[in-house]
């Protein structure tokens, strides 16, 4: 009996290739493009655009389900929304144990004055202004001029005033000097020693609450060991409290030196005296 031989191929048959869409010319173009892509012969602009990660899902949510894609927050527009809020400035640390002590600024409206007089009228007994000096809180000279009295000078009183005949050659007339001096004193606290004599020579009355007379400050007398109700000379107070010698020699007094010494005396009791006047305004 003849054997029957069957040639059976059990291998899975290949699925027929899916026919590429398009006509023959298009399919030929696609095949050539794939070959060029594999060889890297195409430029970047000629490569097909790639979808960003998650872009398909985002399109599906937006296109298929009708949802709107979330828009990123735009950058802050200063023109529309205004400037960015400024960061708070750090508060200055008060001076304490670790910091430098706070310096007290000098009073901006405090000056000292001293005037020198000559004698006019019968016997030269009438005092007339012949020199005026005004200094600031730190001793800086704000005004220092020789002044020519309206009446003829009978006695120059050089031993005390330091005024001599030649000082009157370029002296300022009293009227001009008075206007300039009063402009400087206006609105300021004025310190002087026996200051009523200076104001009398200026033919002027300064407000009492803005006047500090070192010849009438009991605290100064007490510090120097003098009776409180006695007017002590400027020279003695300066010697006892400041340990300085002023008004020495035979050339007469210097109104600049005396004004500076008066300001230094006032500073010795300034804080205590101003506090006293604040509590007892009637004693100004």
XYZ file of N, CA and C in Angstrom:
852
model
N 0.854 -1.183 0.000
C 0.000 0.000 0.000
C 0.884 1.225 0.000
N 0.650 2.013 -0.930
C 1.512 3.184 -1.069
C 1.259 4.176 0.061
N 2.421 4.678 0.568
C 2.286 5.695 1.648
C 1.830 7.036 1.060
N 0.933 7.676 1.859
C 0.430 8.991 1.463
C 1.182 10.066 2.244
N 1.875 10.883 1.535
C 2.675 11.950 2.197
C 1.955 13.276 1.984
N 1.705 13.919 3.158
C 1.048 15.223 3.125
C 2.049 16.320 3.567
N 2.167 17.311 2.794
C 3.056 18.456 3.145
C 2.177 19.570 3.733
N 2.128 19.562 5.111
C 1.266 20.547 5.803
C 2.145 21.608 6.468
N 1.907 22.850 6.234
C 2.667 23.974 6.855
C 1.831 24.539 7.982
N 2.346 24.224 9.258
C 1.596 24.713 10.432
C 1.961 26.138 10.855
N 2.913 26.715 10.178
C 3.297 28.105 10.554
C 2.151 29.063 10.260
N 2.061 29.989 11.190
C 0.955 30.964 11.029
C 1.195 31.799 9.796
N 0.208 31.853 9.063
C 0.322 32.629 7.826
C 0.381 34.122 8.146
N 1.260 34.816 7.381
C 1.389 36.276 7.633
C 0.125 36.999 7.195
N -0.142 37.977 8.051
C -1.290 38.811 7.698
C -0.922 39.698 6.526
N -1.800 39.861 5.674
C -1.496 40.744 4.529
C -1.243 42.153 5.021
N -0.224 42.763 4.389
C 0.112 44.128 4.780
C -1.066 45.050 4.527
N -1.158 45.936 5.502
C -2.216 46.926 5.365
C -1.826 47.906 4.290
N -2.637 48.067 3.397
C -2.338 48.924 2.262
C -2.319 50.384 2.707
N -1.208 51.026 2.377
C -1.058 52.420 2.771
C -2.088 53.258 2.026
N -2.591 54.259 2.709
C -3.602 55.116 2.074
C -2.981 55.951 0.987
N -3.777 56.448 0.104
C -3.313 57.317 -0.952
C -3.044 56.571 -2.250
N -2.708 57.346 -3.236
C -2.435 56.718 -4.520
C -0.989 56.264 -4.584
N -0.611 55.697 -5.688
C 0.723 55.127 -5.864
C 1.793 56.199 -5.698
N 1.575 57.384 -6.223
C 2.569 58.451 -6.137
C 2.792 58.874 -4.698
N 1.708 58.957 -3.894
C 1.836 59.359 -2.494
C 2.566 58.302 -1.682
N 2.222 57.017 -1.957
C 2.880 55.947 -1.207
C 4.373 55.925 -1.509
N 4.755 56.206 -2.735
C 6.174 56.238 -3.101
C 6.880 57.374 -2.362
N 6.210 58.534 -2.212
C 6.783 59.679 -1.497
C 6.999 59.360 -0.023
N 6.000 58.661 0.585
C 6.112 58.311 2.004
C 7.271 57.366 2.233
N 7.458 56.362 1.339
C 8.559 55.412 1.504
C 9.904 56.116 1.397
N 10.035 57.017 0.415
C 11.307 57.749 0.292
C 11.572 58.620 1.523
N 10.535 59.228 2.084
C 10.692 60.083 3.274
C 11.174 59.279 4.454
N 10.633 58.031 4.640
C 11.065 57.182 5.751
C 12.536 56.830 5.633
N 12.977 56.564 4.391
C 14.393 56.224 4.186
C 15.272 57.411 4.541
N 14.868 58.616 4.107
C 15.648 59.804 4.411
C 15.669 60.112 5.906
N 14.532 59.840 6.605
C 14.487 60.065 8.051
C 15.455 59.149 8.767
N 15.504 57.855 8.318
C 16.416 56.898 8.952
C 17.871 57.288 8.735
N 18.184 57.887 7.609
C 19.563 58.303 7.323
C 19.900 59.667 7.937
N 18.909 60.348 8.454
C 19.150 61.670 9.031
C 19.426 62.723 8.009
N 18.896 62.538 6.818
C 19.177 63.466 5.727
C 18.212 64.643 5.695
N 17.164 64.626 6.525
C 16.191 65.707 6.517
C 16.577 66.778 7.526
N 16.306 68.054 7.205
C 16.543 69.140 8.154
C 15.464 69.125 9.235
N 15.752 69.910 10.325
C 14.814 69.895 11.442
C 13.454 70.449 11.040
N 13.457 71.479 10.157
C 12.177 72.069 9.753
C 11.355 71.114 8.899
N 12.040 70.155 8.221
C 11.324 69.246 7.338
C 10.756 68.041 8.078
N 11.185 67.839 9.360
C 10.674 66.705 10.127
C 9.256 66.991 10.565
N 8.458 65.959 10.680
C 7.072 66.159 11.135
C 7.039 66.622 12.572
N 6.145 67.529 12.895
C 6.034 68.056 14.257
C 5.576 66.972 15.199
N 6.234 66.951 16.417
C 5.873 65.957 17.424
C 4.920 66.580 18.419
N 3.959 65.825 18.824
C 2.985 66.304 19.797
C 3.629 66.376 21.167
N 3.418 67.422 21.963
C 3.998 67.508 23.307
C 3.431 66.417 24.196
N 4.214 66.058 25.261
C 3.727 65.014 26.181
C 2.401 65.412 26.784
N 1.477 64.454 26.722
C 0.152 64.713 27.291
C -0.718 65.561 26.405
N -0.189 65.938 25.233
C -0.982 66.821 24.362
C -2.192 66.130 23.804
N -2.019 64.801 23.522
C -3.155 64.069 22.958
C -4.311 63.994 23.918
N -3.944 63.709 25.193
C -5.010 63.600 26.196
C -5.685 64.943 26.390
N -4.820 66.045 26.317
C -5.409 67.364 26.498
C -6.351 67.703 25.366
N -5.960 67.310 24.121
C -6.842 67.557 22.986
C -8.111 66.744 23.097
N -7.917 65.505 23.622
C -9.124 64.675 23.749
C -10.102 65.289 24.734
N -9.521 65.834 25.867
C -10.432 66.436 26.854
C -11.099 67.677 26.278
N -10.308 68.426 25.503
C -10.883 69.661 24.983
C -11.772 69.444 23.785
N -11.367 68.478 22.912
C -12.128 68.329 21.670
C -13.271 67.371 21.797
N -12.997 66.215 22.394
C -14.040 65.185 22.429
C -15.106 65.490 23.462
N -14.659 65.975 24.649
C -15.644 66.185 25.717
C -16.124 67.628 25.800
N -15.523 68.467 24.979
C -16.021 69.850 24.982
C -15.441 70.696 26.095
N -14.436 70.166 26.887
C -13.852 70.954 27.974
C -12.861 71.967 27.435
N -12.602 73.023 28.186
C -11.669 74.066 27.798
C -10.328 73.816 28.475
N -9.284 73.977 27.681
C -7.945 73.788 28.250
C -7.635 74.920 29.208
N -6.957 74.572 30.290
C -6.614 75.575 31.296
C -5.522 76.478 30.758
N -5.720 77.786 30.915
C -4.737 78.747 30.465
C -3.761 79.048 31.595
N -2.477 79.099 31.255
C -1.513 79.443 32.313
C -1.700 80.878 32.763
N -1.331 81.119 34.041
C -1.470 82.473 34.575
C -0.510 83.406 33.865
N -0.993 84.532 33.324
C -0.084 85.472 32.631
C 0.811 86.167 33.639
N 1.987 86.614 33.183
C 2.869 87.349 34.100
C 2.227 88.644 34.530
N 2.607 89.085 35.707
C 2.032 90.311 36.257
C 2.412 91.499 35.405
N 1.448 92.246 34.987
C 1.687 93.421 34.161
C 1.681 94.650 35.068
N 2.856 95.298 35.206
C 2.961 96.434 36.113
C 2.097 97.593 35.648
N 1.943 97.699 34.323
C 1.154 98.823 33.822
C -0.316 98.677 34.177
N -0.805 97.404 34.228
C -2.220 97.172 34.503
C -2.480 96.940 35.977
N -1.618 96.166 36.608
C -1.873 95.775 37.987
C -1.151 96.635 39.006
N -0.348 97.590 38.545
C 0.362 98.436 39.489
C 1.688 97.817 39.881
N 2.550 98.564 40.542
C 3.864 98.059 40.929
C 3.767 97.012 42.020
N 4.799 96.198 42.103
C 4.854 95.201 43.156
C 4.916 95.900 44.511
N 4.251 95.364 45.513
C 4.315 95.994 46.841
C 5.742 96.000 47.360
N 6.162 97.170 47.875
C 7.529 97.293 48.379
C 7.686 96.527 49.680
N 8.866 95.951 49.840
C 9.160 95.209 51.062
C 9.244 96.181 52.230
N 8.728 95.828 53.398
C 8.774 96.750 54.545
C 10.197 97.041 54.956
N 10.450 98.341 55.233
C 11.791 98.744 55.638
C 12.049 98.317 57.080
N 13.262 97.826 57.348
C 13.560 97.440 58.727
C 13.584 98.652 59.632
N 13.004 98.539 60.803
C 12.976 99.647 61.747
C 14.359 99.836 62.360
N 14.791 101.092 62.513
C 16.106 101.308 63.116
C 16.122 100.845 64.555
N 17.201 100.189 64.918
C 17.324 99.675 66.267
C 17.675 100.808 67.214
N 16.963 100.918 68.327
C 17.305 101.977 69.280
C 18.652 101.713 69.911
N 19.333 102.812 70.209
C 20.646 102.670 70.823
C 20.493 102.130 72.226
N 21.155 101.062 72.514
C 21.076 100.442 73.822
C 22.457 100.172 74.362
N 22.554 99.060 75.062
C 23.842 98.720 75.655
C 24.873 98.426 74.591
N 24.441 97.760 73.500
C 25.399 97.374 72.472
C 25.626 98.432 71.421
N 24.765 99.457 71.342
C 24.879 100.458 70.298
C 25.485 101.739 70.819
N 25.797 102.624 69.874
C 26.396 103.896 70.254
C 25.332 104.788 70.886
N 25.680 105.596 71.875
C 24.692 106.480 72.501
C 24.213 107.527 71.531
N 22.957 107.884 71.663
C 22.380 108.893 70.786
C 22.897 110.275 71.150
N 23.379 110.989 70.144
C 23.883 112.340 70.385
C 22.722 113.322 70.318
N 22.638 114.207 71.302
C 21.575 115.200 71.320
C 21.964 116.349 70.404
N 21.185 116.625 69.371
C 21.538 117.729 68.467
C 21.421 119.066 69.186
N 22.253 120.028 68.847
C 22.168 121.336 69.498
C 20.871 122.027 69.142
N 20.328 122.804 70.065
C 19.087 123.526 69.767
C 19.287 124.431 68.564
N 18.409 124.380 67.579
C 18.604 125.172 66.355
C 18.318 126.651 66.536
N 17.651 127.029 67.622
C 17.243 128.423 67.794
C 17.733 128.973 69.132
N 19.017 128.829 69.403
C 19.570 129.318 70.659
C 20.885 130.019 70.376
N 20.990 131.279 70.798
C 22.189 132.074 70.552
C 22.568 132.796 71.844
N 23.816 133.257 71.903
C 24.281 134.070 73.028
C 24.760 135.406 72.485
N 24.525 136.459 73.269
C 24.849 137.814 72.828
C 25.663 138.531 73.901
N 26.545 139.427 73.457
C 27.251 140.321 74.375
C 27.543 141.619 73.630
N 27.355 142.726 74.333
C 27.555 144.042 73.732
C 28.553 144.851 74.546
N 29.277 145.722 73.849
C 30.183 146.666 74.487
C 29.651 148.068 74.239
N 29.754 148.927 75.265
C 29.185 150.268 75.190
C 30.257 151.342 75.349
N 29.933 152.486 74.818
C 30.729 153.692 75.029
C 29.816 154.746 75.661
N 30.423 155.850 76.158
C 29.653 156.898 76.825
C 29.329 158.050 75.901
N 28.062 158.460 75.911
C 27.625 159.643 75.150
C 26.904 160.586 76.099
N 26.547 161.750 75.592
C 25.801 162.710 76.409
C 26.694 163.415 77.420
N 26.059 164.156 78.303
C 26.811 164.928 79.304
C 27.670 164.014 80.191
N 28.958 164.275 80.199
C 29.881 163.505 81.029
C 30.070 162.079 80.549
N 29.490 161.724 79.419
C 29.624 160.364 78.905
C 28.908 159.332 79.752
N 27.862 159.798 80.434
C 27.165 158.893 81.362
C 26.107 158.035 80.665
N 25.722 158.363 79.455
C 24.722 157.578 78.724
C 25.428 156.493 77.930
N 25.041 155.235 78.185
C 25.663 154.109 77.484
C 25.064 153.967 76.083
N 25.940 153.796 75.098
C 25.508 153.625 73.705
C 26.233 152.419 73.111
N 25.540 151.690 72.282
C 26.102 150.483 71.673
C 27.264 150.837 70.747
N 28.416 150.124 70.925
C 29.579 150.350 70.074
C 30.110 149.053 69.456
N 29.718 147.913 69.987
C 30.084 146.618 69.392
C 29.069 145.578 69.851
N 28.683 144.696 68.945
C 27.750 143.614 69.277
C 28.258 142.317 68.671
N 28.263 141.269 69.496
C 28.688 139.944 69.036
C 27.607 138.928 69.383
N 27.286 138.062 68.416
C 26.307 136.986 68.619
C 26.960 135.683 68.186
N 26.881 134.667 69.034
C 27.453 133.360 68.704
C 26.361 132.307 68.776
N 26.580 131.200 68.066
C 25.641 130.091 68.074
C 25.893 129.152 69.235
N 25.150 128.064 69.256
C 25.236 127.095 70.361
C 26.636 126.510 70.485
N 27.318 126.316 69.353
C 28.670 125.754 69.381
C 29.759 126.795 69.462
N 29.408 128.073 69.642
C 30.408 129.128 69.744
C 30.760 129.774 68.418
N 30.121 129.355 67.329
C 30.407 129.947 66.024
C 29.856 131.372 65.968
N 30.628 132.276 65.390
C 30.266 133.699 65.352
C 29.222 133.933 64.265
N 28.059 134.428 64.665
C 26.985 134.751 63.734
C 26.980 136.231 63.371
N 27.459 137.052 64.301
C 27.506 138.492 64.051
C 28.561 139.096 64.955
N 29.372 139.990 64.411
C 30.380 140.710 65.202
C 30.769 141.972 64.444
N 30.169 143.091 64.845
C 30.428 144.356 64.147
C 30.587 145.491 65.167
N 31.420 146.457 64.788
C 31.480 147.719 65.527
C 30.329 148.596 65.056
N 29.725 149.312 66.017
C 28.527 150.101 65.732
C 28.798 151.559 66.099
N 28.457 152.459 65.204
C 28.649 153.889 65.450
C 27.365 154.473 66.039
N 27.445 154.992 67.282
C 26.248 155.576 67.901
C 25.770 156.811 67.154
N 24.497 157.116 67.344
C 23.933 158.303 66.699
C 24.479 159.576 67.327
N 24.703 159.537 68.647
C 25.227 160.716 69.357
C 26.754 160.677 69.383
N 27.414 161.792 69.489
C 28.872 161.828 69.572
C 29.388 161.070 70.797
N 30.490 160.381 70.616
C 31.085 159.617 71.708
C 31.908 160.557 72.584
N 31.624 160.535 73.863
C 32.339 161.357 74.828
C 33.396 160.528 75.548
N 33.077 159.279 75.873
C 33.998 158.409 76.610
C 34.001 157.034 75.920
N 35.168 156.608 75.457
C 35.262 155.301 74.787
C 35.281 154.130 75.784
N 35.521 154.409 77.029
C 35.546 153.371 78.076
C 36.436 152.193 77.671
N 37.565 152.500 77.095
C 38.443 151.480 76.511
C 38.849 150.427 77.526
N 39.049 150.842 78.792
C 39.498 149.884 79.818
C 38.556 148.702 79.932
N 37.249 148.918 79.704
C 36.280 147.832 79.814
C 35.741 147.393 78.442
N 35.513 148.385 77.583
C 34.876 148.060 76.295
C 35.867 147.580 75.246
N 37.131 147.996 75.350
C 38.098 147.663 74.311
C 37.913 148.503 73.048
N 37.011 149.494 73.083
C 36.728 150.321 71.913
C 37.714 151.497 71.867
N 38.238 151.769 70.679
C 39.124 152.902 70.442
C 38.600 153.714 69.253
N 39.172 154.877 69.105
C 38.677 155.813 68.088
C 38.704 155.193 66.688
N 39.765 154.468 66.358
C 39.894 153.931 64.989
C 38.846 152.867 64.670
N 38.255 152.258 65.701
C 37.212 151.252 65.464
C 35.948 151.883 64.855
N 35.787 153.178 65.047
C 34.576 153.836 64.562
C 34.690 154.281 63.101
N 35.896 154.163 62.519
C 36.068 154.623 61.145
C 35.200 153.835 60.163
N 35.145 152.514 60.323
C 34.341 151.660 59.430
C 33.155 151.033 60.163
N 32.744 151.654 61.257
C 31.639 151.111 62.049
C 30.310 151.255 61.297
N 29.375 150.356 61.601
C 28.045 150.355 60.986
C 27.155 151.344 61.739
N 26.408 152.163 61.059
C 25.468 153.052 61.753
C 24.498 152.252 62.613
N 24.103 152.860 63.723
C 23.268 152.136 64.686
C 21.994 151.594 64.056
N 21.322 152.379 63.230
C 20.054 151.932 62.646
C 20.221 150.672 61.808
N 21.264 150.614 60.981
C 21.505 149.433 60.143
C 21.877 148.226 60.998
N 22.734 148.445 62.012
C 23.139 147.345 62.890
C 21.943 146.802 63.671
N 21.105 147.676 64.152
C 19.941 147.242 64.932
C 19.029 146.332 64.116
N 18.759 146.728 62.855
C 17.870 145.915 62.014
C 18.460 144.520 61.789
N 19.750 144.455 61.516
C 20.378 143.160 61.252
C 20.426 142.292 62.514
N 20.714 142.903 63.655
C 20.790 142.152 64.915
C 19.422 141.605 65.302
N 18.400 142.434 65.195
C 17.053 141.985 65.572
C 16.558 140.892 64.636
N 16.978 140.935 63.380
C 16.602 139.853 62.457
C 17.208 138.521 62.905
N 18.429 138.551 63.418
C 19.082 137.320 63.898
C 18.414 136.810 65.173
N 18.021 137.721 66.056
C 17.450 137.322 67.351
C 15.998 136.874 67.254
N 15.319 137.230 66.200
C 13.876 136.971 66.099
C 13.571 135.483 66.222
N 12.679 135.161 67.165
C 12.210 133.783 67.337
C 13.194 132.850 68.012
N 14.331 133.362 68.496
C 15.352 132.504 69.101
C 15.403 132.680 70.614
N 15.889 131.661 71.299
C 16.200 131.771 72.721
C 17.552 132.474 72.823
N 17.589 133.596 73.542
C 18.794 134.422 73.616
C 19.378 134.326 75.024
N 20.658 133.958 75.096
C 21.378 133.830 76.356
C 22.307 135.025 76.501
N 22.392 135.566 77.702
C 23.307 136.679 77.966
C 23.541 136.820 79.453
N 24.556 137.570 79.814
C 24.844 137.831 81.230
C 24.483 139.278 81.520
N 23.549 139.463 82.457
C 22.961 140.793 82.685
C 22.456 141.332 81.348
N 21.666 140.497 80.692
C 21.277 140.732 79.306
C 20.364 141.944 79.140
N 19.774 142.421 80.225
C 18.910 143.590 80.114
C 19.720 144.819 79.686
N 21.014 144.874 80.048
C 21.858 145.986 79.606
C 22.087 145.941 78.090
N 22.252 144.730 77.543
C 22.433 144.594 76.098
C 21.173 145.003 75.346
N 20.014 144.554 75.838
C 18.760 144.921 75.176
C 18.497 146.427 75.278
N 18.896 147.012 76.386
C 18.698 148.463 76.555
C 19.541 149.235 75.554
N 20.782 148.763 75.332
C 21.649 149.433 74.352
C 21.105 149.253 72.929
N 20.420 148.124 72.687
C 19.819 147.870 71.375
C 18.458 148.538 71.217
N 17.953 149.140 72.327
C 16.614 149.739 72.346
C 15.583 148.698 71.898
N 15.610 147.591 72.622
C 14.813 146.419 72.193
C 14.391 145.629 73.426
N 13.228 145.003 73.342
C 12.745 144.119 74.408
C 12.482 142.740 73.804
N 13.242 141.747 74.238
C 13.064 140.383 73.739
C 12.015 139.680 74.595
N 11.214 138.772 74.019
C 10.215 138.060 74.819
C 10.837 137.378 76.038
N 10.193 137.528 77.176
C 10.736 136.999 78.430
C 10.913 135.490 78.386
N 9.958 134.795 77.741
C 10.035 133.326 77.712
C 11.162 132.830 76.809
N 11.733 133.729 76.018
C 12.840 133.346 75.131
C 14.173 133.944 75.596
N 14.232 134.374 76.840
C 15.431 135.015 77.381
C 16.010 134.165 78.518
N 17.347 133.975 78.477
C 18.046 133.236 79.540
C 19.197 134.117 80.031
N 19.042 134.635 81.256
C 20.040 135.530 81.838
C 20.882 134.742 82.842
N 22.151 134.503 82.501
C 23.012 133.682 83.384
C 23.339 134.391 84.695
N 23.049 135.692 84.784
C 23.265 136.373 86.072
C 22.096 136.146 87.020
N 21.016 135.499 86.517
C 19.820 135.266 87.337
C 19.405 133.797 87.345
N 20.361 132.913 87.190
C 20.062 131.474 87.257
C 20.622 130.949 88.571
N 19.769 130.701 89.577
C 20.266 130.258 90.888
C 21.115 128.989 90.820
N 20.815 128.109 89.858
C 21.581 126.864 89.752
C 23.068 127.137 89.502
N 23.376 128.156 88.691
C 24.773 128.494 88.430
C 25.468 128.984 89.698
N 24.793 129.863 90.427
C 25.381 130.338 91.673
C 25.619 129.191 92.650
N 24.649 128.285 92.709
C 24.779 127.152 93.622
C 25.954 126.268 93.222
N 26.097 126.024 91.929
C 27.226 125.205 91.462
C 28.571 125.865 91.785
N 28.604 127.199 91.734
C 29.857 127.908 91.991
C 30.101 128.224 93.450
N 29.118 127.871 94.297
C 29.288 128.143 95.724
C 28.961 129.568 96.108
N 28.145 130.264 95.294
C 27.770 131.643 95.586
C 26.321 131.683 96.089
N 25.945 132.769 96.786
C 24.547 132.912 97.202
C 23.628 132.931 95.972
N 22.474 132.310 96.103
C 21.579 132.163 94.949
C 20.953 133.477 94.515
N 20.747 134.396 95.435
C 20.016 135.627 95.107
C 20.942 136.809 94.857
N 22.211 136.541 94.564
C 23.180 137.606 94.305
C 23.682 137.483 92.871
N 23.753 138.625 92.167
C 24.262 138.620 90.794
C 25.791 138.579 90.840
N 26.353 137.485 90.332
C 27.797 137.285 90.306
C 28.318 137.666 88.930
N 29.490 138.256 88.887
C 30.054 138.699 87.605
C 30.356 137.500 86.709
N 30.349 137.763 85.425
C 30.633 136.716 84.445
C 32.037 136.156 84.653
N 32.978 137.030 84.952
C 34.366 136.599 85.131
C 34.504 135.607 86.280
N 33.839 135.844 87.393
C 33.930 134.942 88.559
C 33.226 133.616 88.311
N 32.066 133.651 87.652
C 31.355 132.405 87.359
C 32.171 131.519 86.415
N 32.767 132.138 85.397
C 33.558 131.367 84.440
C 34.778 130.757 85.133
N 35.386 131.503 86.045
C 36.559 130.995 86.760
C 36.187 129.792 87.631
N 35.061 129.859 88.336
C 34.672 128.795 89.261
C 34.094 127.571 88.543
N 33.302 127.791 87.502
C 32.593 126.675 86.865
C 33.305 126.129 85.631
N 33.972 126.991 84.903
C 34.643 126.548 83.671
C 36.162 126.503 83.821
N 36.651 127.039 84.929
C 38.098 127.055 85.211
C 38.869 127.748 84.091
N 38.330 128.896 83.653
C 38.973 129.696 82.622
C 39.100 131.138 83.110
N 40.048 131.839 82.538
C 40.240 133.256 82.842
C 39.832 134.072 81.628
N 38.901 134.996 81.830
C 38.479 135.903 80.753
C 38.621 137.331 81.257
N 38.517 138.285 80.333
C 38.573 139.713 80.649
C 39.871 140.068 81.385
N 40.965 139.500 80.898
C 42.275 139.781 81.497
C 43.019 140.812 80.643
N 44.001 141.459 81.227
C 44.787 142.450 80.509
C 44.148 143.819 80.547
N 44.798 144.761 79.878
C 44.361 146.154 79.871
C 43.759 146.585 78.543
N 43.596 145.621 77.627
C 43.061 145.980 76.305
C 41.548 145.978 76.266
N 40.904 145.666 77.382
C 39.452 145.674 77.424
C 38.844 144.305 77.148
N 37.523 144.241 77.229
C 36.805 142.983 77.049
C 36.637 142.667 75.562
N 36.488 141.379 75.286
C 36.130 140.939 73.934
C 34.699 140.443 73.989
N 33.815 141.061 73.221
C 32.405 140.653 73.259
C 32.217 139.245 72.697
N 33.073 138.794 71.789
C 32.983 137.422 71.283
C 33.354 136.443 72.389
N 34.426 136.739 73.112
C 34.852 135.870 74.213
C 33.787 135.797 75.293
N 33.197 136.930 75.627
C 32.178 136.949 76.671
C 30.913 136.202 76.243
N 30.519 136.350 74.972
C 29.331 135.645 74.493
C 29.552 134.134 74.521
N 30.733 133.685 74.115
C 31.036 132.248 74.150
C 31.057 131.725 75.574
N 31.635 132.486 76.494
C 31.684 132.069 77.893
C 30.272 131.981 78.479
N 29.398 132.932 78.094
C 28.018 132.912 78.578
C 27.289 131.661 78.099
N 27.503 131.281 76.835
C 26.871 130.067 76.311
C 27.383 128.824 77.033
N 28.672 128.770 77.328
C 29.226 127.618 78.043
C 28.667 127.525 79.459
N 28.466 128.656 80.105
C 27.854 128.643 81.435
C 26.432 128.103 81.378
N 25.685 128.560 80.392
C 24.305 128.080 80.241
C 24.258 126.569 80.036
N 25.199 126.030 79.267
C 25.212 124.587 78.997
C 25.435 123.767 80.266
N 26.116 124.356 81.254
C 26.400 123.626 82.497
C 25.105 123.201 83.175
N 24.083 124.046 83.124
C 22.821 123.755 83.818
C 21.649 123.720 82.846
N 21.922 123.566 81.573
C 20.863 123.677 80.555
C 19.690 122.737 80.805
N 19.974 121.437 80.922
C 18.882 120.463 81.050
C 18.075 120.706 82.323
N 18.778 120.928 83.434
C 18.086 121.118 84.715
C 17.310 122.427 84.740
N 17.896 123.481 84.167
C 17.228 124.783 84.182
C 16.006 124.798 83.265
N 16.119 124.193 82.086
C 14.973 124.158 81.184
C 13.833 123.337 81.769
N 14.163 122.264 82.491
C 13.124 121.476 83.152
C 12.451 122.289 84.250
N 13.240 123.068 84.967
C 12.687 123.925 86.017
C 11.744 124.974 85.426
N 12.155 125.581 84.289
C 11.302 126.582 83.663
C 10.031 125.971 83.089
N 10.115 124.726 82.665
C 8.935 124.049 82.136
C 7.901 123.854 83.228
N 8.366 123.572 84.429
C 7.452 123.371 85.555
C 7.072 124.682 86.233
N 7.885 125.708 86.064
C 7.629 127.011 86.698
C 7.765 128.121 85.655
N 6.836 128.201 84.701
C 6.970 129.184 83.612
C 6.982 130.623 84.094
N 6.438 130.896 85.281
C 6.389 132.266 85.749
C 7.778 132.781 86.135
N 8.760 131.876 86.293
C 10.099 132.306 86.677
C 10.997 132.554 85.467
N 10.465 132.481 84.277
C 11.282 132.737 83.089
C 11.811 134.165 83.090
